[in-house]
C-alpha positions as a printed Julia matrix, in Angstrom:
138×3 Matrix{Float64}:
  90.31   90.25  112.07
  92.69   92.91  110.73
  94.26   95.15  113.36
  95.3    98.62  112.2
  99.08   98.76  112.16
  99.44   94.97  112.42
 101.64   95.02  109.32
 104.1    97.17  111.3
 104.58   94.7   114.14
 108.26   94.46  113.2
 108.51   97.61  111.1
 109.0    97.73  107.37
 111.27   99.13  104.72
 111.88   99.55  101.03
 115.05   99.89   99.0
 115.17  102.05   95.87
 116.05   99.12   93.53
 112.84   97.34   94.6
 110.85  100.09   92.88
 113.11  100.49   89.87
 115.31  103.33   91.15
 119.01  102.59   90.71
 120.28  104.44   93.76
 121.82  103.29   97.05
 118.87  104.53   99.08
 116.38  102.89  101.42
 113.74  103.93  103.93
 112.97  101.97  107.09
 109.91  102.59  109.27
 110.5   101.29  112.81
 107.6    99.55  114.54
 107.66  101.78  117.61
 104.73  104.16  117.86
 105.76  107.69  116.94
 109.11  106.66  115.47
 109.97  108.51  112.3
 111.35  106.87  109.18
 115.06  106.22  108.85
 116.55  107.24  105.5
 119.65  105.29  104.51
 121.75  106.81  101.7
 124.98  105.22  100.41
 125.2   102.93  103.45
 128.41  101.22  104.51
 128.31   98.73  107.37
 131.38   99.44  109.51
 130.77   97.03  112.42
 128.68   93.93  113.13
 128.53   92.18  116.47
 129.62   88.58  116.79
 126.35   87.86  118.62
 123.5    87.07  116.27
 120.04   85.57  116.27
 117.7    83.98  113.78
 114.23   85.45  113.2
 111.57   85.29  110.5
 111.57   88.14  108.0
 109.1    89.07  105.29
 109.69   90.04  101.7
 107.94   92.72   99.68
 108.73   90.8    96.49
 107.34   87.52   97.9
 104.7    88.8   100.29
 103.12   85.39  100.92
 106.22   83.79  102.52
 108.54   84.34  105.49
 112.13   83.2   105.83
 114.25   82.57  108.92
 117.38   84.72  108.64
 120.4    85.0   110.93
 121.55   88.55  111.57
 123.94   90.26  114.0
 122.34   91.78  117.12
 124.15   95.12  116.64
 125.74   96.94  113.77
 127.15  100.35  112.94
 126.32  101.93  109.59
 127.9   104.96  107.97
 125.5   106.85  105.68
 125.18  110.15  103.9
 122.66  112.57  105.4
 120.25  114.58  103.26
 122.59  117.59  103.54
 125.61  115.54  102.37
 127.33  115.0   105.73
 128.6   111.57  106.74
 126.68  110.15  109.68
 127.37  106.99  111.72
 124.56  105.23  113.59
 124.42  102.18  115.83
 121.38   99.98  115.21
 120.3    97.16  117.52
 117.36   95.21  118.97
 115.52   94.52  115.71
 116.18   97.89  114.1
 119.54   96.5   112.95
 117.64   93.64  111.3
 115.37   96.03  109.41
 118.23   98.27  108.25
 120.46   95.32  107.24
 117.57   93.73  105.34
 117.29   96.88  103.2
 121.07   97.23  102.79
 121.08   93.64  101.53
 118.61   94.69   98.81
 120.96   97.52   97.83
 123.7    94.89   97.52
 121.47   92.67   95.36
 120.79   90.11   98.1
 117.5    88.56   99.19
 116.72   86.9   102.5
 116.99   83.54  100.77
 120.69   84.35  100.21
 121.06   84.72  104.01
 119.09   81.63  105.05
 120.88   78.5   106.22
 121.45   75.91  103.5
 118.51   73.56  103.2
 116.1    75.9   105.04
 113.2    77.03  102.9
 110.81   79.95  103.35
 107.4    79.1   104.85
 103.97   80.3   103.78
 102.71   83.34  105.67
  99.77   81.28  106.98
 102.23   78.82  108.55
 104.29   81.71  109.98
 101.21   83.19  111.64
 100.73   79.85  113.4
 104.15   80.15  115.06
 102.9    83.02  117.23
 106.48   84.28  117.44
 107.22   87.96  117.25
 110.79   89.2   117.27
 111.96   89.03  120.87
 114.96   90.79  122.38
 116.05   91.02  126.01
 115.73   94.46  127.58
């Protein structure tokens, strides 16, 4: 059974190069109800925490697979706002994962470039059997 919004369990995003636009721009939609989209223009990661975790991520380009990717638990990103000002934001608790995933696309990287050596993506049907959503301590 399809649940409305089930595709947003973790949130989603898209980077301009994924749709043929050669700009350093991405949009991330957080999973939280009522959260607005995050626009990332000319991003520059200025801090990543030493603490990290490994979670499954999906791919727009390879929608039928999921890959287990290690990412920092917190990061700070400097971006350009729509009015041209420089803005710095701290992302954490899964939102950092979404934003970094899209920044990786802007840098020409896929999740498979971030996966541990020898670890392969799994089919989405197999992923659904894990029953594991992203989990972060409060």
